PDB file of C-alpha atoms in Angstrom:
ATOM      1  CA  MET A   2      47.625 153.278  53.335  1.00 61.00           C
ATOM      2  CA  MET A   3      49.567 153.850  56.584  1.00 60.00           C
ATOM      3  CA  THR A   4      49.119 151.259  59.287  1.00 71.00           C
ATOM      4  CA  GLN A   5      49.615 151.807  62.987  1.00 67.00           C
ATOM      5  CA  ARG A   6      52.936 149.912  62.718  1.00 63.00           C
ATOM      6  CA  HIS A   7      54.150 152.247  59.960  1.00 52.00           C
ATOM      7  CA  LEU A   8      53.138 155.255  62.051  1.00 49.00           C
ATOM      8  CA  LYS A   9      55.154 153.952  65.035  1.00 57.00           C
ATOM      9  CA  ILE A  10      58.196 153.408  62.818  1.00 56.00           C
ATOM     10  CA  LEU A  11      57.843 156.943  61.465  1.00 48.00           C
ATOM     11  CA  VAL A  12      57.591 158.409  64.979  1.00 44.00           C
ATOM     12  CA  VAL A  13      60.666 156.460  66.136  1.00 44.00           C
ATOM     13  CA  ALA A  14      62.615 157.584  63.041  1.00 45.00           C
ATOM     14  CA  ALA A  15      61.653 161.208  63.704  1.00 43.00           C
ATOM     15  CA  ALA A  16      62.761 160.886  67.338  1.00 41.00           C
ATOM     16  CA  PHE A  17      66.145 159.539  66.234  1.00 41.00           C
ATOM     17  CA  GLY A  18      66.429 162.461  63.825  1.00 40.00           C
ATOM     18  CA  VAL A  19      65.852 164.948  66.650  1.00 35.00           C
ATOM     19  CA  ILE A  20      68.408 163.155  68.832  1.00 39.00           C
ATOM     20  CA  ALA A  21      70.946 163.194  65.987  1.00 36.00           C
ATOM     21  CA  LEU A  22      70.367 166.909  65.418  1.00 31.00           C
ATOM     22  CA  TYR A  23      70.750 167.622  69.136  1.00 35.00           C
ATOM     23  CA  THR A  24      73.969 165.607  69.255  1.00 32.00           C
ATOM     24  CA  VAL A  25      75.466 167.582  66.366  1.00 33.00           C
ATOM     25  CA  ALA A  26      74.338 170.927  67.806  1.00 33.00           C
ATOM     26  CA  LYS A  27      75.357 170.096  71.388  1.00 35.00           C
ATOM     27  CA  PRO A  28      79.103 170.941  71.092  1.00 39.00           C
ATOM     28  CA  ALA A  29      78.305 174.544  70.104  1.00 38.00           C
ATOM     29  CA  GLY A  30      76.121 174.953  73.194  1.00 38.00           C
ATOM     30  CA  LEU A  31      78.746 173.427  75.404  1.00 40.00           C
ATOM     31  CA  THR A  32      81.344 175.756  73.950  1.00 38.00           C
ATOM     32  CA  ARG A  33      79.298 178.841  74.891  1.00 38.00           C
ATOM     33  CA  MET A  34      78.830 177.477  78.405  1.00 39.00           C
ATOM     34  CA  GLN A  35      82.507 176.611  78.555  1.00 41.00           C
ATOM     35  CA  GLU A  36      83.473 180.130  77.451  1.00 44.00           C
ATOM     36  CA  ALA A  37      81.379 181.533  80.276  1.00 39.00           C
ATOM     37  CA  SER A  38      83.030 179.190  82.769  1.00 52.00           C
ATOM     38  CA  THR A  39      86.554 180.080  81.586  1.00 58.00           C
ATOM     39  CA  ASP A  40      85.712 183.773  82.068  1.00 59.00           C
ATOM     40  CA  LYS A  41      84.349 183.218  85.577  1.00 67.00           C
ATOM     41  CA  SER A  42      86.834 180.585  86.728  1.00 81.00           C
ATOM     42  CA  PRO A  43      89.385 181.554  89.354  1.00 90.00           C
ATOM     43  CA  LEU A  44      91.799 179.338  87.378  1.00 94.00           C
ATOM     44  CA  ASP A  45      93.749 181.039  84.586  1.00 95.00           C
ATOM     45  CA  PHE A  46      92.762 179.581  81.202  1.00 96.00           C
ATOM     46  CA  GLN A  47      95.705 181.064  79.288  1.00 96.00           C
ATOM     47  CA  ILE A  48      98.273 179.606  81.684  1.00 96.00           C
ATOM     48  CA  TYR A  49      96.393 176.293  81.582  1.00 97.00           C
ATOM     49  CA  LYS A  50      96.483 176.267  77.788  1.00 97.00           C
ATOM     50  CA  SER A  51     100.128 177.267  77.431  1.00 97.00           C
ATOM     51  CA  ARG A  52     101.734 175.381  80.339  1.00 97.00           C
ATOM     52  CA  VAL A  53      99.414 172.698  81.739  1.00 97.00           C
ATOM     53  CA  GLU A  54      97.618 171.287  78.709  1.00 97.00           C
ATOM     54  CA  PRO A  55     100.830 170.391  76.789  1.00 97.00           C
ATOM     55  CA  ILE A  56     101.729 168.024  79.658  1.00 95.00           C
ATOM     56  CA  PHE A  57      98.795 165.793  78.635  1.00 94.00           C
ATOM     57  CA  LEU A  58     100.436 165.100  75.268  1.00 94.00           C
ATOM     58  CA  LYS A  59     103.922 164.534  76.661  1.00 92.00           C
ATOM     59  CA  GLN A  60     105.424 161.054  76.789  1.00 87.00           C
ATOM     60  CA  ARG A  61     106.381 160.403  80.402  1.00 78.00           C
ATOM     61  CA  GLY A  62     108.949 157.634  80.648  1.00 78.00           C
ATOM     62  CA  GLU A  63     107.384 154.162  80.500  1.00 79.00           C
ATOM     63  CA  HIS A  64     103.880 155.523  81.012  1.00 77.00           C
ATOM     64  CA  ALA A  65     101.299 156.240  78.360  1.00 82.00           C
ATOM     65  CA  ARG A  66     100.622 159.896  77.668  1.00 86.00           C
ATOM     66  CA  CYS A  67      97.625 161.232  79.636  1.00 86.00           C
ATOM     67  CA  TYR A  68      95.943 161.776  76.271  1.00 90.00           C
ATOM     68  CA  ALA A  69      96.169 158.085  75.329  1.00 87.00           C
ATOM     69  CA  CYS A  70      93.681 157.015  78.005  1.00 85.00           C
ATOM     70  CA  HIS A  71      91.796 160.173  78.899  1.00 88.00           C
ATOM     71  CA  SER A  72      90.659 160.894  75.338  1.00 91.00           C
ATOM     72  CA  GLN A  73      89.305 157.348  75.015  1.00 90.00           C
ATOM     73  CA  ASN A  74      87.342 157.094  78.247  1.00 83.00           C
ATOM     74  CA  GLU A  75      84.513 158.969  79.870  1.00 82.00           C
ATOM     75  CA  SER A  76      86.170 159.425  83.264  1.00 83.00           C
ATOM     76  CA  PHE A  77      85.926 162.627  85.297  1.00 86.00           C
ATOM     77  CA  PHE A  78      89.126 163.768  83.586  1.00 90.00           C
ATOM     78  CA  HIS A  79      88.225 163.578  79.920  1.00 93.00           C
ATOM     79  CA  LEU A  80      90.275 165.099  77.108  1.00 95.00           C
ATOM     80  CA  GLN A  81      88.905 165.927  73.683  1.00 96.00           C
ATOM     81  CA  LYS A  82      90.234 163.856  70.787  1.00 96.00           C
ATOM     82  CA  LEU A  83      92.674 165.727  68.596  1.00 96.00           C
ATOM     83  CA  LEU A  84      91.399 166.487  65.131  1.00 95.00           C
ATOM     84  CA  PRO A  85      92.984 164.399  62.359  1.00 96.00           C
ATOM     85  CA  GLY A  86      96.392 165.819  61.446  1.00 95.00           C
ATOM     86  CA  HIS A  87      96.548 168.122  64.487  1.00 96.00           C
ATOM     87  CA  THR A  88      99.133 167.902  67.266  1.00 94.00           C
ATOM     88  CA  THR A  89      97.333 170.295  69.632  1.00 95.00           C
ATOM     89  CA  TRP A  90      93.744 171.119  70.522  1.00 97.00           C
ATOM     90  CA  THR A  91      91.659 173.883  69.001  1.00 97.00           C
ATOM     91  CA  GLU A  92      90.601 176.790  71.229  1.00 97.00           C
ATOM     92  CA  GLU A  93      87.138 175.241  71.656  1.00 97.00           C
ATOM     93  CA  GLN A  94      88.603 171.848  72.558  1.00 97.00           C
ATOM     94  CA  SER A  95      90.993 173.447  75.048  1.00 97.00           C
ATOM     95  CA  LYS A  96      88.053 175.158  76.740  1.00 97.00           C
ATOM     96  CA  LEU A  97      86.262 171.823  77.043  1.00 96.00           C
ATOM     97  CA  ASN A  98      89.428 170.213  78.447  1.00 96.00           C
ATOM     98  CA  PHE A  99      89.786 173.151  80.863  1.00 97.00           C
ATOM     99  CA  GLY A 100      86.237 172.529  82.055  1.00 95.00           C
ATOM    100  CA  SER A 101      87.008 168.867  82.687  1.00 94.00           C
ATOM    101  CA  VAL A 102      90.207 169.648  84.592  1.00 95.00           C
ATOM    102  CA  SER A 103      88.660 172.529  86.559  1.00 94.00           C
ATOM    103  CA  LYS A 104      86.139 170.197  88.179  1.00 94.00           C
ATOM    104  CA  LEU A 105      89.034 168.255  89.713  1.00 93.00           C
ATOM    105  CA  VAL A 106      90.899 171.260  91.100  1.00 94.00           C
ATOM    106  CA  THR A 107      90.380 173.173  94.323  1.00 93.00           C
ATOM    107  CA  PRO A 108      91.640 176.659  93.382  1.00 93.00           C
ATOM    108  CA  GLY A 109      94.550 177.702  95.560  1.00 93.00           C
ATOM    109  CA  ASP A 110      94.804 174.299  97.298  1.00 93.00           C
ATOM    110  CA  THR A 111      97.092 171.608  95.933  1.00 93.00           C
ATOM    111  CA  SER A 112      96.409 169.264  98.858  1.00 91.00           C
ATOM    112  CA  ASP A 113      92.699 169.056  97.998  1.00 90.00           C
ATOM    113  CA  SER A 114      92.962 168.889  94.187  1.00 92.00           C
ATOM    114  CA  LYS A 115      92.181 165.407  92.851  1.00 91.00           C
ATOM    115  CA  PHE A 116      93.793 166.413  89.581  1.00 92.00           C
ATOM    116  CA  LEU A 117      97.163 166.649  91.313  1.00 93.00           C
ATOM    117  CA  LEU A 118      96.781 163.772  93.778  1.00 90.00           C
ATOM    118  CA  HIS A 119      95.379 161.014  91.572  1.00 88.00           C
ATOM    119  CA  PRO A 120      98.399 160.577  89.228  1.00 89.00           C
ATOM    120  CA  LEU A 121     100.920 161.197  92.036  1.00 91.00           C
ATOM    121  CA  ALA A 122     102.650 158.194  93.621  1.00 88.00           C
ATOM    122  CA  PRO A 123     101.428 157.369  97.152  1.00 90.00           C
ATOM    123  CA  GLU A 124     104.979 157.870  98.433  1.00 91.00           C
ATOM    124  CA  GLY A 125     104.740 161.455  97.181  1.00 90.00           C
ATOM    125  CA  GLY A 126     101.374 162.059  98.835  1.00 89.00           C
ATOM    126  CA  GLY A 127      99.116 160.791  96.056  1.00 86.00           C
ATOM    127  CA  ASP A 128      96.203 158.388  95.738  1.00 80.00           C
ATOM    128  CA  PRO A 129      96.788 154.662  96.256  1.00 83.00           C
ATOM    129  CA  PHE A 130      95.742 153.735  92.695  1.00 70.00           C
ATOM    130  CA  HIS A 131      95.846 155.257  89.212  1.00 70.00           C
ATOM    131  CA  SER A 132      95.187 152.876  86.334  1.00 69.00           C
ATOM    132  CA  GLY A 133      97.590 154.846  84.126  1.00 67.00           C
ATOM    133  CA  GLY A 134     100.481 154.296  86.498  1.00 70.00           C
ATOM    134  CA  ARG A 135     102.280 156.905  88.495  1.00 77.00           C
ATOM    135  CA  GLN A 136     102.742 159.831  86.155  1.00 83.00           C
ATOM    136  CA  PHE A 137     104.512 161.742  88.921  1.00 86.00           C
ATOM    137  CA  GLU A 138     106.817 159.989  91.375  1.00 87.00           C
ATOM    138  CA  SER A 139     107.058 163.009  93.648  1.00 91.00           C
ATOM    139  CA  GLN A 140     105.929 166.575  94.101  1.00 94.00           C
ATOM    140  CA  ASN A 141     109.363 167.611  92.829  1.00 96.00           C
ATOM    141  CA  ASP A 142     108.547 166.437  89.295  1.00 94.00           C
ATOM    142  CA  PRO A 143     108.774 169.546  87.060  1.00 96.00           C
ATOM    143  CA  ASP A 144     105.437 168.841  85.356  1.00 95.00           C
ATOM    144  CA  TRP A 145     103.680 168.221  88.677  1.00 94.00           C
ATOM    145  CA  ARG A 146     105.096 171.515  89.926  1.00 97.00           C
ATOM    146  CA  THR A 147     103.856 173.332  86.805  1.00 97.00           C
ATOM    147  CA  ILE A 148     100.321 172.105  87.472  1.00 96.00           C
ATOM    148  CA  ALA A 149     100.629 172.842  91.206  1.00 96.00           C
ATOM    149  CA  ASP A 150     101.820 176.402  90.505  1.00 97.00           C
ATOM    150  CA  TRP A 151      98.784 176.932  88.250  1.00 96.00           C
ATOM    151  CA  VAL A 152      96.459 175.673  91.010  1.00 96.00           C
ATOM    152  CA  ARG A 153      98.171 177.828  93.663  1.00 95.00           C
ATOM    153  CA  MET A 154      97.824 180.993  91.507  1.00 93.00           C
ATOM    154  CA  ALA A 155      94.041 180.766  91.650  1.00 88.00           C
ATOM    155  CA  LYS A 156      92.182 182.547  94.378  1.00 77.00           C
ATOM    156  CA  PRO A 157      90.056 180.137  96.426  1.00 71.00           C
ATOM    157  CA  VAL A 158      86.337 180.416  95.802  1.00 67.00           C
ATOM    158  CA  SER A 159      84.652 181.882  98.869  1.00 63.00           C
TER     159      SER A 159
END
């Protein structure tokens, strides 16, 4: 015989099952949305993937790699965790990373792109604080310039 307590437990268990199913299915939905946003973005996904994204895995002097912190946190700039045994992201993961980065970029405008200013030293025109240290001491840093060139290539959204 099922009591009211048993019925509540069953309902809660079913709800958790639905949530678990949604969580597993969610990445596929995000990927389709992300594909649409990469197609419509004024930012070039292929240049991002080949030139910008590798910078996130690069050891930069005394600093941690961007990936070390930004794959572990849920900040505005969030990177997908690499799959076990992989040294680069899959196409789907790169599209998700692109989506995260794109929200912090003003296409065509390096002076208004948080993605460029936040890790740049204040002396170089950057934000006063970045918990990961100053990844770029100046705007002459080759990696900073690579990212800036990618941002400049994009046509501003009107």
